[in-house]
Coordinates of C-alpha atoms in Angstrom, one line a residue:
X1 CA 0.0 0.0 0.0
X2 CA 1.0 3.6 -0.6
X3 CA 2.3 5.5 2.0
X4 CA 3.6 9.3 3.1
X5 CA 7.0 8.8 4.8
X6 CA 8.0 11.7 7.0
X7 CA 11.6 12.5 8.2
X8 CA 12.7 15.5 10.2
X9 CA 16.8 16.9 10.4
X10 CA 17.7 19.5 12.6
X11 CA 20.9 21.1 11.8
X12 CA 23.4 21.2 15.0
X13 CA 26.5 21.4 13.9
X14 CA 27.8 24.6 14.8
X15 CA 29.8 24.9 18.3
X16 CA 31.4 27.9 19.8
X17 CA 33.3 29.1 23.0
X18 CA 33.6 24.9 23.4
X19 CA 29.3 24.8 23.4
X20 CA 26.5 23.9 20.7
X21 CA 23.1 24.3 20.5
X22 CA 21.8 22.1 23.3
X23 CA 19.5 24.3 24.3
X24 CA 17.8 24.3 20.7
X25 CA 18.3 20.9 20.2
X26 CA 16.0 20.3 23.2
X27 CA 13.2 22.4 22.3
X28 CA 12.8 20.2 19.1
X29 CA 13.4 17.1 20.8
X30 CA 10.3 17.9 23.0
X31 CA 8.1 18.8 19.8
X32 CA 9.4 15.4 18.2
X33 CA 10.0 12.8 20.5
X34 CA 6.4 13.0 22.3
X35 CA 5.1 12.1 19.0
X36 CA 7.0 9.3 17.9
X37 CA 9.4 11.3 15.7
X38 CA 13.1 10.3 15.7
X39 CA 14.9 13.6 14.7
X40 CA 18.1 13.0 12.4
X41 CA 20.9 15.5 13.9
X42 CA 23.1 17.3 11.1
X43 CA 26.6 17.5 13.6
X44 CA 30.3 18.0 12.9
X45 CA 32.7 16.1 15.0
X46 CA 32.9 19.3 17.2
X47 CA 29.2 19.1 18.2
X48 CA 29.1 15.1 18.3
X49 CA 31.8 15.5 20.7
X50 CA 29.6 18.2 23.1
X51 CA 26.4 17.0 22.5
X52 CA 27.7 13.2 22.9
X53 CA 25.7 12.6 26.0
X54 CA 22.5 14.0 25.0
X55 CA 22.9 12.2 21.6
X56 CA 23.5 8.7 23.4
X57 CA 20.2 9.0 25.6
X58 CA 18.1 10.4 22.5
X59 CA 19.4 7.6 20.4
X60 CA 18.7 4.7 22.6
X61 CA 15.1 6.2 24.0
X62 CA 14.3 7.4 20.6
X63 CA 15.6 6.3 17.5
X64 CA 17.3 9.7 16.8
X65 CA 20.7 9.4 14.5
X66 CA 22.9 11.7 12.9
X67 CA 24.2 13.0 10.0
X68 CA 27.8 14.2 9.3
X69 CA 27.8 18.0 8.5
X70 CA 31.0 18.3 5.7
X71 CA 33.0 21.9 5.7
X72 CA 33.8 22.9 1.7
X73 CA 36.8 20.3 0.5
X74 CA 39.8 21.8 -1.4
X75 CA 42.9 20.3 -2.3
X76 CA 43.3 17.4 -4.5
X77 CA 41.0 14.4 -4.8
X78 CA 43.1 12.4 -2.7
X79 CA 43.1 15.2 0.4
X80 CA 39.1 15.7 -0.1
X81 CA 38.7 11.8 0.2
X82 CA 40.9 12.1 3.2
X83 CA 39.4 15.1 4.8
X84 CA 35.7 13.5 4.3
X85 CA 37.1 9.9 5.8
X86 CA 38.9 11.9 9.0
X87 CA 35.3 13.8 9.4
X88 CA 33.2 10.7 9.4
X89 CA 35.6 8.8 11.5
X90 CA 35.6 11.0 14.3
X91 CA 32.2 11.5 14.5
X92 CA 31.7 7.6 15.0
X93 CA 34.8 7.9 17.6
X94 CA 32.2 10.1 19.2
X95 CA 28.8 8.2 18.6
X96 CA 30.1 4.6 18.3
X97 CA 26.3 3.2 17.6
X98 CA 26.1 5.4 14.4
X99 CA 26.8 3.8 11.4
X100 CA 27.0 7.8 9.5
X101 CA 26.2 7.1 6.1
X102 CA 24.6 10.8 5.0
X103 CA 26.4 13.4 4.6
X104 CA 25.4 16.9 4.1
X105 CA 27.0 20.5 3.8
X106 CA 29.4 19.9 0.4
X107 CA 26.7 18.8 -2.1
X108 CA 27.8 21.3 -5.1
X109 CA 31.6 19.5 -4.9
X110 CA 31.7 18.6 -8.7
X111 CA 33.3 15.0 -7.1
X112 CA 31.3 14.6 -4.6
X113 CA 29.3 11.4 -5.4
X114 CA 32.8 9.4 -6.0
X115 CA 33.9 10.8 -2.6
X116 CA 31.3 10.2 -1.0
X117 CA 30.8 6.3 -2.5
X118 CA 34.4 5.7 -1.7
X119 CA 34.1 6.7 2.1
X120 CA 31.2 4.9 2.6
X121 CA 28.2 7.0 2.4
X122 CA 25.1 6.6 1.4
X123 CA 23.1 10.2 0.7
X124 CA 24.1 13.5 1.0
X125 CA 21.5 15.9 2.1
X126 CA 20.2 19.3 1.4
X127 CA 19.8 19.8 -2.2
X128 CA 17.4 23.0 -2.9
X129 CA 15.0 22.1 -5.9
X130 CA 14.4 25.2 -8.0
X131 CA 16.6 27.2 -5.8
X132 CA 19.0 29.9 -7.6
X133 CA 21.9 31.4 -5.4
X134 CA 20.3 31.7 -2.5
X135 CA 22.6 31.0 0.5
X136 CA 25.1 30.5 -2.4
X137 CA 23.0 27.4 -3.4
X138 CA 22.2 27.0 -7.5
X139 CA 20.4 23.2 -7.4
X140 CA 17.6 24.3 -10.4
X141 CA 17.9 21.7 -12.6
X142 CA 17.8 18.3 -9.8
X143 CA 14.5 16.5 -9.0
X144 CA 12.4 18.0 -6.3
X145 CA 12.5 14.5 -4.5
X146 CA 15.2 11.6 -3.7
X147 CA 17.6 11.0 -6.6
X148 CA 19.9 8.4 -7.1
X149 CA 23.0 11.1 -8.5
X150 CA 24.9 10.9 -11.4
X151 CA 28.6 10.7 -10.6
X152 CA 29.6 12.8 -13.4
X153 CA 26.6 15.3 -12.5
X154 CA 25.2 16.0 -9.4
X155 CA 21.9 17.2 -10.5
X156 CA 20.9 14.4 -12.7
X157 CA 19.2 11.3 -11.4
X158 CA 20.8 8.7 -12.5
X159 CA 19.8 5.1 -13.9
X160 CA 21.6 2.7 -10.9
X161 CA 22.0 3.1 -7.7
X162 CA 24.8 5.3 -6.4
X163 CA 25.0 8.6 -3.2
X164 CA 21.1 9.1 -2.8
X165 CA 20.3 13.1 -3.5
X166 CA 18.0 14.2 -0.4
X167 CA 16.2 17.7 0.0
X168 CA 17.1 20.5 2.0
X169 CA 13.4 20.7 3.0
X170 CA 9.8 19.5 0.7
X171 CA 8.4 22.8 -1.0
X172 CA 5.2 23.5 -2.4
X173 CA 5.1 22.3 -6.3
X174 CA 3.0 24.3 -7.9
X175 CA 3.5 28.0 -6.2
X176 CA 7.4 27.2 -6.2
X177 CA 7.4 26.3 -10.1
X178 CA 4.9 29.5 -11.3
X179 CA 6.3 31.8 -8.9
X180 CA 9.9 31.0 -9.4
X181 CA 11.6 31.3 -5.7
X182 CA 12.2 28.7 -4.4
X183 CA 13.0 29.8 -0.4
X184 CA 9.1 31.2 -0.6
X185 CA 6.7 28.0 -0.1
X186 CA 8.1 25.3 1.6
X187 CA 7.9 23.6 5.0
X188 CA 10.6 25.7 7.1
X189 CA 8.6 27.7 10.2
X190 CA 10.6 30.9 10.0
X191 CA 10.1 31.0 6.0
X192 CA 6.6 30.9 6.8
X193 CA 6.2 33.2 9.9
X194 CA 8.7 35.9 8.0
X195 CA 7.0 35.7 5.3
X196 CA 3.5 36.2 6.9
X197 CA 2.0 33.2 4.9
X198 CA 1.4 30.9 8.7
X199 CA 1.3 32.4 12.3
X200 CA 0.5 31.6 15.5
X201 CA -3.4 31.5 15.0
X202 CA -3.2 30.6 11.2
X203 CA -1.4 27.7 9.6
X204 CA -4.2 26.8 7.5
X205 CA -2.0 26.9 4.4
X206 CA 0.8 24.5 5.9
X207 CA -2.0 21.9 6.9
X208 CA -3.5 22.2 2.6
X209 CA 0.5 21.9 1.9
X210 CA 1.2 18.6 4.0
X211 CA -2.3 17.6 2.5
X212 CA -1.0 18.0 -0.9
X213 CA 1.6 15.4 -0.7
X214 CA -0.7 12.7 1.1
X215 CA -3.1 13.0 -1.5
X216 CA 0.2 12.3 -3.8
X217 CA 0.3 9.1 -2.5
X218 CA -2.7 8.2 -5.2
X219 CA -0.1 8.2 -7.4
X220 CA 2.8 7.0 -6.1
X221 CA 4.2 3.8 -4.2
X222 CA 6.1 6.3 -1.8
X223 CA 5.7 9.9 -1.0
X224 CA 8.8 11.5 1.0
X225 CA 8.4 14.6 3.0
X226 CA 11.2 16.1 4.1
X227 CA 11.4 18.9 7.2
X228 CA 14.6 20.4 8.8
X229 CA 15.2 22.9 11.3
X230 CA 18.4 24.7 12.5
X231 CA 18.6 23.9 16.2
X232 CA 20.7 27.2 16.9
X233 CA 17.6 29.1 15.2
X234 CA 15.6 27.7 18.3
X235 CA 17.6 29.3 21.1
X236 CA 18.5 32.7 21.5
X237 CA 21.7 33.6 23.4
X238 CA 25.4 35.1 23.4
X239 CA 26.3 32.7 20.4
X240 CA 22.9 32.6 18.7
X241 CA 21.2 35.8 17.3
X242 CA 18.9 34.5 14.6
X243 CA 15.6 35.3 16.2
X244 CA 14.3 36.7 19.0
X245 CA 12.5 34.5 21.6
X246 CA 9.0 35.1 20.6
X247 CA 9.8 34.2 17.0
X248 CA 11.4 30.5 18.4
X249 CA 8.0 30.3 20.5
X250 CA 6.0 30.6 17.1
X251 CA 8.3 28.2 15.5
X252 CA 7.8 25.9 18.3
X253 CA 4.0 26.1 18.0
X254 CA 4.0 25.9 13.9
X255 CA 6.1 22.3 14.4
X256 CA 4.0 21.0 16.8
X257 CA 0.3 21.9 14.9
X258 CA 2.3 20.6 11.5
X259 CA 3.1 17.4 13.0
X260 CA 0.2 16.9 14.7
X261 CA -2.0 17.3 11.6
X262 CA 0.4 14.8 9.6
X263 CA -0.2 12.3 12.3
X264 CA -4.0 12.4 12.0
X265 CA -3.4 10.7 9.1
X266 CA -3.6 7.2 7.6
X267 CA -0.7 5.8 5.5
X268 CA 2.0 8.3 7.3
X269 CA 5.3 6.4 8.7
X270 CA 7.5 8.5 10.3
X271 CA 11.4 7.5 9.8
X272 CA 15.2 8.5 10.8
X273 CA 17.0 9.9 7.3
X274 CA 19.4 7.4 7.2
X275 CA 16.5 5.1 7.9
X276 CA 14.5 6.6 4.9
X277 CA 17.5 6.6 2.9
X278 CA 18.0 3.0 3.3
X279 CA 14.4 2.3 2.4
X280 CA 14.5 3.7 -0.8
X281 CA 17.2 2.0 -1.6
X282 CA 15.7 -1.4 -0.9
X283 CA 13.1 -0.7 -3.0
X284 CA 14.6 1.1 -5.9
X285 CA 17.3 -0.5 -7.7
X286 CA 16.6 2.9 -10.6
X287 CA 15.7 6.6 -9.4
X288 CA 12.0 6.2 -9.0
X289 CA 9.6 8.1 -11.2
X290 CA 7.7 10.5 -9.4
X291 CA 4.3 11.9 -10.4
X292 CA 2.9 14.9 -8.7
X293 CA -0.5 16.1 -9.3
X294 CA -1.0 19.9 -7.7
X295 CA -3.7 22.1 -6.4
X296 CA -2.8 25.7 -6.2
X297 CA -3.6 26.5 -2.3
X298 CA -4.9 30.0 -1.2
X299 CA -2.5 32.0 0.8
X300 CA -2.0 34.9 2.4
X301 CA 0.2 37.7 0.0
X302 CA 3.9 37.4 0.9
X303 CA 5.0 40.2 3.2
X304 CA 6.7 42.4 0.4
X305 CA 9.9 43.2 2.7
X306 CA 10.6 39.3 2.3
X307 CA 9.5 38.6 -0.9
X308 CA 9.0 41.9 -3.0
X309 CA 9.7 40.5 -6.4
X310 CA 7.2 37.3 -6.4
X311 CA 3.6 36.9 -8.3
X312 CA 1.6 35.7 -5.2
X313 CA -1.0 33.4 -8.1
X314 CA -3.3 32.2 -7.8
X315 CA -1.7 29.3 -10.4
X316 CA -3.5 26.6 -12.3
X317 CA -3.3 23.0 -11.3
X318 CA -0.1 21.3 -12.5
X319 CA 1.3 18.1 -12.9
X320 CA 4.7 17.4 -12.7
X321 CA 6.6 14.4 -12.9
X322 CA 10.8 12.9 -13.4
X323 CA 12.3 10.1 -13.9
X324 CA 16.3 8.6 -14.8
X325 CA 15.4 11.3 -18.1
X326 CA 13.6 14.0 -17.9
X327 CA 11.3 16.6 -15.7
X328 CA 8.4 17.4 -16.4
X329 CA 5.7 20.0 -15.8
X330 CA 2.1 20.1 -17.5
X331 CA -0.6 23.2 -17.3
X332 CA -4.0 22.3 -16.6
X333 CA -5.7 21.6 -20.0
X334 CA -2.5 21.5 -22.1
X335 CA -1.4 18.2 -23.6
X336 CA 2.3 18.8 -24.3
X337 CA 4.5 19.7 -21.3
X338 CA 4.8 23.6 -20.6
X339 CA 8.7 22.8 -19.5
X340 CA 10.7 20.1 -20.4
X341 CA 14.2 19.4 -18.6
X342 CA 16.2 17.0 -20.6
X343 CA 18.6 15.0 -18.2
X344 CA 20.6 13.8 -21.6
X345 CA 22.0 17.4 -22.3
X346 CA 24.8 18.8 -20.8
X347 CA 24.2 21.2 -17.9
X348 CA 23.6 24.7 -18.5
X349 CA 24.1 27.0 -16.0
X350 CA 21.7 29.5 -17.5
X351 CA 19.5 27.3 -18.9
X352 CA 19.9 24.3 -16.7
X353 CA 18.6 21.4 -18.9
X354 CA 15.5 23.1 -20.3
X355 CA 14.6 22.6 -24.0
X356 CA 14.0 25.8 -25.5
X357 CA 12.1 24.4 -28.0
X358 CA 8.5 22.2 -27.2
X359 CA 7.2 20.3 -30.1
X360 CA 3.5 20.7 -30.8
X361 CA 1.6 17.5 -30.4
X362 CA -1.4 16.8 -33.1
X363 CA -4.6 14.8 -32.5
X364 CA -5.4 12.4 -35.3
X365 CA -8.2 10.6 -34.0
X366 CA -9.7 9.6 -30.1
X367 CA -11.9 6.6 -31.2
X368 CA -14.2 5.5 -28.4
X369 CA -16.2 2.1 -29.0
X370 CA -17.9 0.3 -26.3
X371 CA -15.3 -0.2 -23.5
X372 CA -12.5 0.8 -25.7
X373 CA -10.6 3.8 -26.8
X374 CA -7.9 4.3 -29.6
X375 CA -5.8 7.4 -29.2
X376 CA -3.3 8.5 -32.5
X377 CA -0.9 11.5 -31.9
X378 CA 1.4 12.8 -34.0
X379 CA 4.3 14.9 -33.3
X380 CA 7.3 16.4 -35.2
X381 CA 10.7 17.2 -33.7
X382 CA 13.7 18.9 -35.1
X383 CA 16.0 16.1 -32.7
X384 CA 15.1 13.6 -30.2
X385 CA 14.5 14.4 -27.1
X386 CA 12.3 13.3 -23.8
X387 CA 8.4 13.9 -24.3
X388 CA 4.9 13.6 -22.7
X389 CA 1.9 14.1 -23.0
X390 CA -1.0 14.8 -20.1
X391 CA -4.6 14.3 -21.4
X392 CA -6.7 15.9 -18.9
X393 CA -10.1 14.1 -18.2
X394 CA -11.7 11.3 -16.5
X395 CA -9.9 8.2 -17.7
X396 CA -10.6 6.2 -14.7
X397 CA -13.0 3.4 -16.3
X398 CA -10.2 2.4 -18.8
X399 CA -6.2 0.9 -18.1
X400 CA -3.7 1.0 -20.4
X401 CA -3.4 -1.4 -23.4
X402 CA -1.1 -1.8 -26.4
X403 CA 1.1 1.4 -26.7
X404 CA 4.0 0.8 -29.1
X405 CA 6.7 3.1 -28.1
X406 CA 5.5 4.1 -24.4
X407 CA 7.8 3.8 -22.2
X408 CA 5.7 5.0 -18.6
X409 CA 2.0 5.5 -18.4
X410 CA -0.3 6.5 -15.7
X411 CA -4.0 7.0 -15.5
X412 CA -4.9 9.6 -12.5
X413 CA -8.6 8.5 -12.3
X414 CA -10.7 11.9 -12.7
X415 CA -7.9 14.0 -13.8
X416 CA -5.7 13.0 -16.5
X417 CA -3.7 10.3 -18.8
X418 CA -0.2 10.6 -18.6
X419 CA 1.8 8.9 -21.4
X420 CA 5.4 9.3 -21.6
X421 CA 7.5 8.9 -24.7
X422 CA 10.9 9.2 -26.4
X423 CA 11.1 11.9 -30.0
X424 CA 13.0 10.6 -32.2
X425 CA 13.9 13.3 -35.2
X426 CA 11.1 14.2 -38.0
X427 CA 7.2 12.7 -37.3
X428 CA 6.5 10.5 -34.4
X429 CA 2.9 8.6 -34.6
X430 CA 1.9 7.3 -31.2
X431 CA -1.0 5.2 -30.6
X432 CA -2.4 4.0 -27.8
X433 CA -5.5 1.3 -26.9
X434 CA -7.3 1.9 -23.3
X435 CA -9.0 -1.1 -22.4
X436 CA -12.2 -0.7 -20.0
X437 CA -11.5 -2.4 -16.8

């Protein structure tokens, strides 16, 4: 059965004056553990070292684990493998129970997936889908989910298994790809209080966001949402300045009405990020495809002194969708895709993988006998290239018959037929039988 897996990381990796966060890593431990949420700490071997005790009596009551934060590499290959080895090391010297296979902090190193294969880790987190320069962070281009990374490309999912990509945090879909900023609309409590879309009294658009990716679980054996925190952003002291203490006390509340409303649900496992990691490795030899159907969600405006350049919507429903080849993103009512990334071009760094050019799709016939329909669609491209096409509509009574050519196909019952295709140079017929169930 399909289900929503949720994970939550809390960054603690920073130390100073020979201290870390504890204080921040408690409040979260006391929104999480209470409800059966092991909470993956994101340490250096500084904060491991500090924190050691803590970490020891949250891992065994728990399930909490940890994650090793990486500082940027320089030097050769040879001195980054070394530097990442040394790293991981003496953070398991600190934590002997943890195994520390993610990583996180270095994921733009051109070498990182060969680093991090050859000193035994298994994902790196906090890639930033959509995100352009922000924190000094260009990921537009990757999936917005987990991604089994290409060694000789970061961004691009690749076709076996290899260093598992993982998301900074889970954004909203739709509003991230219309509006086009990606820190806006996600599942991070300050970005939402600063921005004045959730409050104290109001997180009406965060439950409708969390909602949105259950309901994605229609359509997919596996749905992971991602949240992460900054444990120094929950405390406010002589080494912490981020927020004042009645902005940590809104965070605080935001987390704990978020979780609770993902726990009223059915088909919700909650799960450690190395634990998550490992499960979608078990079960995906391949970078899964992912399909996303989304519902634009009203929202307050942005408060302009965050955001003062953004187009608040309201934006049609989209479907989106990637796999080992392509992204993809499809307009409500438009058969061919209104954005096509094509993970078998070289990266662009202005243009990412996008094709610049769509090919038009043309409907030869949609021949409906009793229990039966016959589909024919031409289309002509100037190369080959990934394609798809989204026929909005109820196709819910019918399953997918003989397709020459079709390499993935899904039928979203009362919303659209999603038939996805390779273009090869010149005309391409496609015709495809739906059989009534």
């Amino acid at each position: 059965m399909s289900e929503l897996i949720y994970t939550f990381v809390a960054y603690a990796a920073r130390t100073a004056q020979g201290k870390t966060c504890l204080d921040g890593m408690r409040l979260l431990a006391d929104i999480m553990h209470p409800r059966g949420i092991p909470v993956t700490w994101l340490v250096s071997p500084e904060s491991a070292a500090i924190a050691r005790d803590t970490l020891n009596e949250w891992h065994t009551a728990h399930g909490d684990e940890v994650a090793v934060d990486l500082p940027p590499l320089t030097g050769t290959y040879a001195e980054k493998l070394a530097r990442i080895t040394e790293l991981r090391g003496k953070v398991r010297q600190a934590l002997p129970w943890t195994e520390a296979t993610i990583a996180g902090g270095v994921h733009c190193d051109p070498d990182i997936v060969t680093l991090l294969e050859a000193a035994g880790f298994e994902g790196i987190w906090g890639f930033c889908w959509e995100q352009i320069e922000v924190d000094d962070i260009t990921d537009r281009g990757c999936p917005w989910g987990f991604y089994y990374m290409d060694p000789k490309d970061r961004l691009r999912p690749a076709a076996q298994r290899s260093v598992v990509a993982i998301p900074w945090l889970s954004h909203d879909l739709v509003k991230t790809v219309h509006c086009g900023w990606a820190p806006l609309y996600n599942n991070d409590p300050n970005d939402m209080a600063r921005a004045g879309i959730c409050s104290w009294e109001d997180a009406a658009y965060w439950d409708a966001f969390l909602d949105s990716y259950h309901e994605n679980t229609r359509y997919n054996d596996t749905v992971f949402l991602l949240q992460h925190q900054e444990a120094h952003e929950m405390e406010a002291n002589e080494r912490n300045h981020c927020y004042t203490p009645e902005d940590i006390r809104e965070a605080a509340i935001l987390l704990e009405r978020h979780v609770d409303h993902l726990l009223r649900k059915p088909r919700v496992r909650v799960m450690s990020l190395p634990g998550a990691v490992r499960h979608y490795r078990a079960i995906n030899p391949a970078t899964a495809s992912s399909y996303m159907l989304w519902k634009d969600t009203p929202a307050p405006r942005p408060n302009p002194d965050y955001a003062w350049d953004i187009c608040p919507g309201p934006w049609p429903k989209t479907f989106l969708y990637y796999d080992c080849g392509a992204q993809m993103v499809f307009i409500d009512g438009q058969v061919r895709p209104a954005r096509i990334l094509n993970y078998g071009k070289p990266f662009d760094a202005i243009d990412d993988y996008r094709e610049s050019h769509i090919p038009r799709p043309r409907l030869v016939r949609n021949t409906q006998f009793v229990w039966r329909r016959e589909i024919e669609i031409t289309v002509t491209s100037a190369k080959a290239m990934p394609y798809g096409l989204a026929l909005w509509g109820d196709y819910g009574l019918y399953q997918i018959g003989a397709a020459p050519g079709l390499l993935a196909g899904k039928i979203l019952p009362r919303e659209l037929l999603f038939l996805r295709y390779d273009l090869q140079p010149g005309e391409n017929r496609f015709v495809v039988a739906l059989e009534g169930k």
